[in-house]
Short mmCIF file of C-alpha atoms in Angstrom, two decimals:
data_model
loop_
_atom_site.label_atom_id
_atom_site.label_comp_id
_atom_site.label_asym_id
_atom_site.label_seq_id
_atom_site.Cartn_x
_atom_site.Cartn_y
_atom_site.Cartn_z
CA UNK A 1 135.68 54.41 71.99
CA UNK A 2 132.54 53.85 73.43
CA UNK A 3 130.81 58.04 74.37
CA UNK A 4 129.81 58.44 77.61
CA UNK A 5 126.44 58.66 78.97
CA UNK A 6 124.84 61.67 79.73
CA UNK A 7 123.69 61.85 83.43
CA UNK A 8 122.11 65.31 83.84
CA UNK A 9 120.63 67.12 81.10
CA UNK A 10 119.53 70.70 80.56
CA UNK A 11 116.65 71.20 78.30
CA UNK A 12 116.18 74.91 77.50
CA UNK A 13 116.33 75.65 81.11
CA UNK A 14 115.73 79.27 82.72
CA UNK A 15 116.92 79.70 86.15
CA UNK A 16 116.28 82.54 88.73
CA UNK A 17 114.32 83.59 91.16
CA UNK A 18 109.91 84.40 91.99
CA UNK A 19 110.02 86.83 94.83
CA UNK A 20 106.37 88.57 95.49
CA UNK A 21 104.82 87.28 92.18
CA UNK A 22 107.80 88.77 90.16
CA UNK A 23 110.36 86.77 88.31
CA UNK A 24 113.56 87.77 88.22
CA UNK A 25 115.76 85.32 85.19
CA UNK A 26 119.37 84.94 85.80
CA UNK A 27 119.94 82.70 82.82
CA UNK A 28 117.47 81.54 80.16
CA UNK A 29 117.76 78.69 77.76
CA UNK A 30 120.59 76.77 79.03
CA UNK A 31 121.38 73.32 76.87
CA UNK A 32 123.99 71.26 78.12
CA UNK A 33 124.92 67.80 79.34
CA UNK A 34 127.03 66.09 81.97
CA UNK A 35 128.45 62.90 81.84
CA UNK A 36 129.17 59.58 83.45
CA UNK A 37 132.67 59.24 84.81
CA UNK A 38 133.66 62.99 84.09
CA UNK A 39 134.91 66.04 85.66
CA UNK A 40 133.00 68.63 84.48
CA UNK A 41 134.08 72.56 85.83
CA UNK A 42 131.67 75.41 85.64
CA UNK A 43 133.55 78.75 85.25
CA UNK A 44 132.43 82.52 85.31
CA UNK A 45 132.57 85.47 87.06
CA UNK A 46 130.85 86.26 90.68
CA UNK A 47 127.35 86.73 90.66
CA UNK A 48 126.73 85.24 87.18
CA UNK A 49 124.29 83.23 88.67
CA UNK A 50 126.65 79.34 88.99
CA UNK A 51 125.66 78.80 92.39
CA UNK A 52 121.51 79.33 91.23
CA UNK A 53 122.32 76.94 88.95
CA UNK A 54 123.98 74.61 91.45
CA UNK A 55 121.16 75.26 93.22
CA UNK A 56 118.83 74.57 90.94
CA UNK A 57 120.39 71.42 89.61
CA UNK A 58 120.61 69.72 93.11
CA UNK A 59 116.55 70.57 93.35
CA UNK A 60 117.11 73.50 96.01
CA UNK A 61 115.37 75.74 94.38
CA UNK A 62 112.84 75.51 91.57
CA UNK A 63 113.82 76.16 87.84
CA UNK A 64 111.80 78.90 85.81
CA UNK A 65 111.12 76.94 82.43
CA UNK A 66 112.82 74.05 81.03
CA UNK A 67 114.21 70.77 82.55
CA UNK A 68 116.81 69.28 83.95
CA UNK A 69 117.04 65.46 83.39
CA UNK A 70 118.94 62.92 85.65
CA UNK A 71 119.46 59.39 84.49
CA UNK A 72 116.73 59.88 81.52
CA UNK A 73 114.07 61.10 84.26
CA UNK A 74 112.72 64.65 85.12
CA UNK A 75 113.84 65.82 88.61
CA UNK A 76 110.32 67.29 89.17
CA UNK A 77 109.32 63.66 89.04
CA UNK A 78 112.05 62.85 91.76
CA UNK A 79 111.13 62.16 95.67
CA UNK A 80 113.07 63.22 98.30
CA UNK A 81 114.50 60.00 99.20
CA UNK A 82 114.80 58.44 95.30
CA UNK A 83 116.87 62.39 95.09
CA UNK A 84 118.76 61.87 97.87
CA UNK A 85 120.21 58.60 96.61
CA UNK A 86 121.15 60.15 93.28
CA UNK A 87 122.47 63.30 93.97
CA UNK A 88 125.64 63.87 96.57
CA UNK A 89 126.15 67.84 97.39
CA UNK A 90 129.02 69.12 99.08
CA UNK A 91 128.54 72.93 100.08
CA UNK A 92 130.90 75.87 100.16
CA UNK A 93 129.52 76.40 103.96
CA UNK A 94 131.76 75.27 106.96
CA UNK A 95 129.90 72.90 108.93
CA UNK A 96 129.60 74.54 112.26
CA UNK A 97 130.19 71.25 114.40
CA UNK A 98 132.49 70.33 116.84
CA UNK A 99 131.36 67.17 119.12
CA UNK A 100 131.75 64.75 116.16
CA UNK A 101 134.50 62.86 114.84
CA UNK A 102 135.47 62.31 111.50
CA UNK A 103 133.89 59.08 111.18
CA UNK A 104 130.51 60.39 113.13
CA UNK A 105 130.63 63.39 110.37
CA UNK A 106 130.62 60.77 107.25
CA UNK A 107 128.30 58.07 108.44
CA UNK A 108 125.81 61.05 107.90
CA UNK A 109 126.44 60.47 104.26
CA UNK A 110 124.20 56.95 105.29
CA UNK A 111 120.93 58.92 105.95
CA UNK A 112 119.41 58.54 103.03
CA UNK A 113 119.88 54.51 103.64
CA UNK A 114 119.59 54.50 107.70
CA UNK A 115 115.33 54.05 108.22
CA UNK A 116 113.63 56.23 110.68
CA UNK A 117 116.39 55.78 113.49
CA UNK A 118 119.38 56.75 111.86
CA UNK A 119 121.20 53.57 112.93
CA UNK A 120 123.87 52.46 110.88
CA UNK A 121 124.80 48.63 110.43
CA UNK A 122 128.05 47.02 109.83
CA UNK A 123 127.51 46.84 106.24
CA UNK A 124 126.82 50.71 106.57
CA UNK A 125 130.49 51.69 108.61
CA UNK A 126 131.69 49.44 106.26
CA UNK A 127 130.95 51.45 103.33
CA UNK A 128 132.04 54.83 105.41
CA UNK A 129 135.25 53.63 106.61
CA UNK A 130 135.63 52.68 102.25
CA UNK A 131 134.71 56.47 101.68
CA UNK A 132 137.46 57.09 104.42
CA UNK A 133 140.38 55.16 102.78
CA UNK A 134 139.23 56.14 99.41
CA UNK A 135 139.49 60.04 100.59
CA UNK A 136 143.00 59.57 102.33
CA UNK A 137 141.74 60.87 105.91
CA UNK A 138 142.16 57.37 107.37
CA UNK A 139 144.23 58.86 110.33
CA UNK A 140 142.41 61.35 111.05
CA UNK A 141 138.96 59.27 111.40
CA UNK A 142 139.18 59.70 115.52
CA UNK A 143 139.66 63.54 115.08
CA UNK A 144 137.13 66.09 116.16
CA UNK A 145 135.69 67.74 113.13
CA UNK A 146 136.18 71.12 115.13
CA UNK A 147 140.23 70.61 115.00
CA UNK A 148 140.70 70.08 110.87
CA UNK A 149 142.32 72.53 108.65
CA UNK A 150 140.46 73.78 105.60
CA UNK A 151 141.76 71.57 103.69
CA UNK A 152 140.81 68.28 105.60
CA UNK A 153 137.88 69.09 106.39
CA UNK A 154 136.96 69.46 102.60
CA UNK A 155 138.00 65.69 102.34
CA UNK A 156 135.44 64.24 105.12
CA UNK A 157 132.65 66.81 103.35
CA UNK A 158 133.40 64.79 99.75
CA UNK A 159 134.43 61.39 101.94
CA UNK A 160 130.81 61.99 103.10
CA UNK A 161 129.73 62.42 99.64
CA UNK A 162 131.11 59.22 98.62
CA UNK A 163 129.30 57.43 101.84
CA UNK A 164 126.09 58.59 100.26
CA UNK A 165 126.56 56.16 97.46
CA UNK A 166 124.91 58.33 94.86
CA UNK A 167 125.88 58.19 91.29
CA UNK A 168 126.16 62.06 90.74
CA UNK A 169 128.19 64.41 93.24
CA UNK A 170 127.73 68.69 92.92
CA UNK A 171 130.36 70.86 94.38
CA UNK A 172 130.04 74.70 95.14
CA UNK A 173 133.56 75.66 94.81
CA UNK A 174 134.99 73.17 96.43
CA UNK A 175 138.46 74.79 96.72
CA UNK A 176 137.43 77.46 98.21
CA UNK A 177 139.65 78.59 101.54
CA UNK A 178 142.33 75.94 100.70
CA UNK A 179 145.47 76.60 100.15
CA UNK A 180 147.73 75.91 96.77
CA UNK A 181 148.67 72.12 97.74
CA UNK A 182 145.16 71.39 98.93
CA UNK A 183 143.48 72.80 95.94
CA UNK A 184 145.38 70.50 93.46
CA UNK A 185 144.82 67.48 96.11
CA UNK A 186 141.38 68.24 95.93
CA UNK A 187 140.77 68.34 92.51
CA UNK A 188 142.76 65.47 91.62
CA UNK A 189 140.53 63.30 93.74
CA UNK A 190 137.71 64.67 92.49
CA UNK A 191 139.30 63.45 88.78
CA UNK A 192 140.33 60.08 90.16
CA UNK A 193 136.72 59.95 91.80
CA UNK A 194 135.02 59.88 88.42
CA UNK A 195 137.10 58.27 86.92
CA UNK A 196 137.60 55.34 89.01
CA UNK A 197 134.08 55.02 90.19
CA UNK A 198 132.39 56.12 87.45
CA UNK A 199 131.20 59.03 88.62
CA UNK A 200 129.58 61.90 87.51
CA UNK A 201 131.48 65.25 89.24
CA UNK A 202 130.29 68.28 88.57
CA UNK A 203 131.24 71.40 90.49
CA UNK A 204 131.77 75.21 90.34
CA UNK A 205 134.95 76.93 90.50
CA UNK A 206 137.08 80.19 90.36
CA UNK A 207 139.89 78.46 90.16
CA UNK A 208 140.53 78.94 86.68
CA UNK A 209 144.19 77.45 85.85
CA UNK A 210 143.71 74.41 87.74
CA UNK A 211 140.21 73.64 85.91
CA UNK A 212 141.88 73.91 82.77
CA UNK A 213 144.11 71.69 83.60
CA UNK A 214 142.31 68.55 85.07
CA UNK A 215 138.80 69.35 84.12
CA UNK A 216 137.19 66.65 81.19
CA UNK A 217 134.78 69.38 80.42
CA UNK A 218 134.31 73.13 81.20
CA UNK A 219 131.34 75.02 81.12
CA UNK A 220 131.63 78.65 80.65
CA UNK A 221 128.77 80.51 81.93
CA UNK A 222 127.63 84.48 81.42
CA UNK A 223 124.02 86.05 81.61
CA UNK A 224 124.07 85.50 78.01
CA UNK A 225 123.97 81.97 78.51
CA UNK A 226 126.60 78.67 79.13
CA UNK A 227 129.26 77.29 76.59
CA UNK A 228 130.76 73.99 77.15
CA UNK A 229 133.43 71.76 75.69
CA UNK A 230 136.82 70.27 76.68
CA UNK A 231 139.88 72.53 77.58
CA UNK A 232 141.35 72.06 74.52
CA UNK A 233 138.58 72.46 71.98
CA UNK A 234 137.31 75.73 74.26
CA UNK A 235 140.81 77.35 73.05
CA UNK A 236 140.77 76.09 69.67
CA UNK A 237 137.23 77.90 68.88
CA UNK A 238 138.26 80.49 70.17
CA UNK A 239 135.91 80.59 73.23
CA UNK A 240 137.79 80.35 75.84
CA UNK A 241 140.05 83.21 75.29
CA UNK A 242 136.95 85.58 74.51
CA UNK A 243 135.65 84.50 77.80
CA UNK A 244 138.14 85.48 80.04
CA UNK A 245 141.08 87.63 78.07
CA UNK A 246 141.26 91.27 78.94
CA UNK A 247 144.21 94.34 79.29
CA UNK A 248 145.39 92.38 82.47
CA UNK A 249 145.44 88.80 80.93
CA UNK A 250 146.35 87.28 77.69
CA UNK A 251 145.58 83.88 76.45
CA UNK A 252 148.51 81.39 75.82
CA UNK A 253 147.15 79.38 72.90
CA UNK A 254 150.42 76.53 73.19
CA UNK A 255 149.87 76.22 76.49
CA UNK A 256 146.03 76.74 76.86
CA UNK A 257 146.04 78.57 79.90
CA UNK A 258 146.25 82.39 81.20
CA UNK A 259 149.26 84.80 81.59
CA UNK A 260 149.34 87.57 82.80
CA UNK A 261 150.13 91.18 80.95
CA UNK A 262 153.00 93.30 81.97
CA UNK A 263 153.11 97.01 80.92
CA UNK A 264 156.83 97.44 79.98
CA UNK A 265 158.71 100.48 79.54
CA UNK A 266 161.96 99.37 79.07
CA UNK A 267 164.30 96.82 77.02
CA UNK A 268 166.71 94.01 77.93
CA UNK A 269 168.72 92.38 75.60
CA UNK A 270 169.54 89.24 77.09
CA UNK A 271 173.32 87.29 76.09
CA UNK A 272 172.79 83.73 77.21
CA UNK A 273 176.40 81.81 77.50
CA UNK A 274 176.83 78.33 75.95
CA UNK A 275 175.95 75.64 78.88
CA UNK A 276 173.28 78.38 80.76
CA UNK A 277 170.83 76.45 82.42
CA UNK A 278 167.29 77.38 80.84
CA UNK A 279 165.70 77.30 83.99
CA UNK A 280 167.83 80.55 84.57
CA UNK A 281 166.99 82.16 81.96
CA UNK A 282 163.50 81.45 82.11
CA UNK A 283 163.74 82.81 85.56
CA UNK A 284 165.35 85.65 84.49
CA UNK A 285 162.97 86.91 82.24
CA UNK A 286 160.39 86.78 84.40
CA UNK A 287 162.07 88.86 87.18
CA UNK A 288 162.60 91.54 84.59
CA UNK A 289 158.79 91.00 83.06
CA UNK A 290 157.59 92.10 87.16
CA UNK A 291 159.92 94.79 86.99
CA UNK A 292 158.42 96.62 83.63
CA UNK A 293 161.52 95.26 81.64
CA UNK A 294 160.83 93.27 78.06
CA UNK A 295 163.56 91.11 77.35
CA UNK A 296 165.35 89.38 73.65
CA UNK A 297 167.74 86.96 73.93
CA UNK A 298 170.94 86.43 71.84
CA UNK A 299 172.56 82.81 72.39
CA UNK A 300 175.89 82.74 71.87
CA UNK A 301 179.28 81.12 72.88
CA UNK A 302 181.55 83.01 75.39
CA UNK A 303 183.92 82.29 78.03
CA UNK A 304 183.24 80.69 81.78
CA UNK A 305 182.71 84.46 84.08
CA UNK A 306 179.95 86.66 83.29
CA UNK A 307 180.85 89.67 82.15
CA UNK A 308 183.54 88.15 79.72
CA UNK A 309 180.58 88.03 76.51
CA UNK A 310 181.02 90.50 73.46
CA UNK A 311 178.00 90.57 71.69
CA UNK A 312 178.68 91.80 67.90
CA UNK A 313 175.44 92.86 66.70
CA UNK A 314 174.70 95.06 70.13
CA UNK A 315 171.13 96.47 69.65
CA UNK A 316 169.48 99.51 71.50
CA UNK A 317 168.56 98.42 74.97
CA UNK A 318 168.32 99.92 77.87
CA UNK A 319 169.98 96.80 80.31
CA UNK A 320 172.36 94.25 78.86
CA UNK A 321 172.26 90.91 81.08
CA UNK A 322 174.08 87.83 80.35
CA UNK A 323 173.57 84.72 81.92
CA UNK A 324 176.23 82.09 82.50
CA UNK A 325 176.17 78.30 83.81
CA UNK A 326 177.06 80.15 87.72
CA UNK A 327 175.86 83.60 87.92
CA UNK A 328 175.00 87.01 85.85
CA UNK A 329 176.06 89.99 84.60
CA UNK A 330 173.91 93.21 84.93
CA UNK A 331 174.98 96.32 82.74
CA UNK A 332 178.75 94.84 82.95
CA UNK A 333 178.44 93.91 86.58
CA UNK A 334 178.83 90.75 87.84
CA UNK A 335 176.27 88.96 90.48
CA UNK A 336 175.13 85.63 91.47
CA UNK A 337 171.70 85.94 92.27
CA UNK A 338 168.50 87.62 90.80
CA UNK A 339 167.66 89.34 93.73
CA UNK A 340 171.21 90.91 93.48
CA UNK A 341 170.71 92.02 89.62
CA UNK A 342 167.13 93.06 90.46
CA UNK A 343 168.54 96.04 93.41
CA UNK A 344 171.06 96.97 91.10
CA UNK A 345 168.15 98.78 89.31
CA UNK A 346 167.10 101.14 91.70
#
């Protein structure tokens, strides 16, 4: 398999800030690489300093010490049109503008392409109404930017992005304000995006479980310094469950992602009936988790009703709960819903 080519690289680079002839270092000596036709996901905590290095990447601001490579050349060395051809950026900021259409709102993506006058050709609508089809927001094209939801409008930003024809696209959080749904849409075009086109997507995130889901590579960034590596290799080492475990939060290492901690004070031993769906159990379990009750299951055979299961080998527990094919028993009482078991503890 042929390794993919490195797009932007960071060569010992310091980032932070020169107010009044003092410097002020958010993160010093940062190595890493991003790659052609990857998703790559930077993760840390707030004000750990991921949108300076955005920042910083997309030439916004100017780095302390080190470089920062794109396509084997300095971006120091970089003008402002040769940049703006390389490097797409779609903001966290809501673009305050209502009397422009869809369409209108990603032909700006042509600027860098346009001349002087701003005019765009066929050839250029041609390439934005691409960008359009390619983002799904073909039927909204005639809509006023002013009337989208969140989560549209976050399509015509990276639709935009995509009009700009560069080869490397930076996102600040680009999930941010969306809800569930839109989130995963997002990010899944952003995957398909590099993938499909080659691209190279790089982008900062709090959304931690869906990162670690559909990202190619994570970086994992602290004062100390930035980490990167796949998903899977990140919980292998050990890295990624240092980074973000704590009392609240504990590190599935079968799954690879986060769960979160319940403080239990109490025991359920669970009887699960021949034929019980799993689902249901699962289900179960996880009411009782949110309600400070651990839970150990003993499969066994019994007959059709709930209620009608002798366990043998009863152990100390505070709840007894069996679960049948059609409903549950709670402490010898029978019920057909959760919610029904869960009242019967108050």
């Amino acid at each position: 398999m042929k390794k993919a080519k490195e797009t932007i690289r960071l060569d010992h680079l310091t980032i932070g800030y020169r107010t009044n002839g003092n410097v002020a270092a958010v993160v010093t000596d940062i190595c890493a690489a991003v790659r052609e036709g990857e998703l790559t996901c930077l993760l840390g905590a707030n004000g750990v300093g991921k949108s300076t290095l955005l920042r910083t990447m997309a030439a916004f601001q100017p780095r302390l010490s080190g470089h920062i490579y794109v396509a084997e050349t300095k971006l120091d060395d970089y003008s402002d049109s040769r940049l703006a051809r390389t490097i797409g950026i779609v903001l966290t900021d809501k673009p305050d503008i209502h009397n422009m259409t869809v369409r209108q709102m990603v032909a700006m993506g042509r600027s860098p392409y346009t001349g002087f006058w701003g005019r765009c050709s066929a050839a250029d609508m041609d390439i934005v109404d691409e960008a359009i089809a390619l983002t799904g927001i073909t039927a909204i094209a005639r809509r006023m930017v002013g009337t989208l939801s969140d989560g549209e409008r976050q399509k015509v930003m990276i639709a935009k992005a995509l009009a700009q024809q560069t080869p490397v696209i930076i996102l600040d959080e680009p999930t941010a304000f969306l809800d569930y749904p839109s989130k995963i849409e997002t990010m899944q075009l952003l995957h398909r995006i590099s993938r499909e086109m080659g691209k190279t997507v790089f982008l900062s995130t709090h959304d931690v479980e869906l990162a670690l889901q559909i990202a190619d590579t994570v970086w994992l960034m602290s004062r100390s310094g930035v980490t990167t590596g796949t998903p899977e290799d990140l919980a292998l080492n050990g890295r990624l469950p240092a980074f973000f475990e704590n009392s609240s939060i504990t590190f599935d290492a079968m799954t690879g992602l986060f769960t979160l901690n319940h403080t239990t004070d109490r025991r359920a031993r669970l009887t699960v009936a021949a034929g019980a769906d799993a689902r249901r159990v699962a289900m179960v379990r996880k009411a009782l988790l949110r309600n400070g009750i651990s839970a150990e299951e003993n499969y066994e055979t019994c007959k059709e009703h709930a209620g009608s299961c002798q366990n043998e080998t009863q152990q100390s527990a505070d709840i007894h709960v069996t679960i049948t094919a059609d409903a549950y028993s709670f402490n010898g009482q029978s019920v057909h819903t959760i919610d029904e078991m869960i009242r019967l503890l108050a």
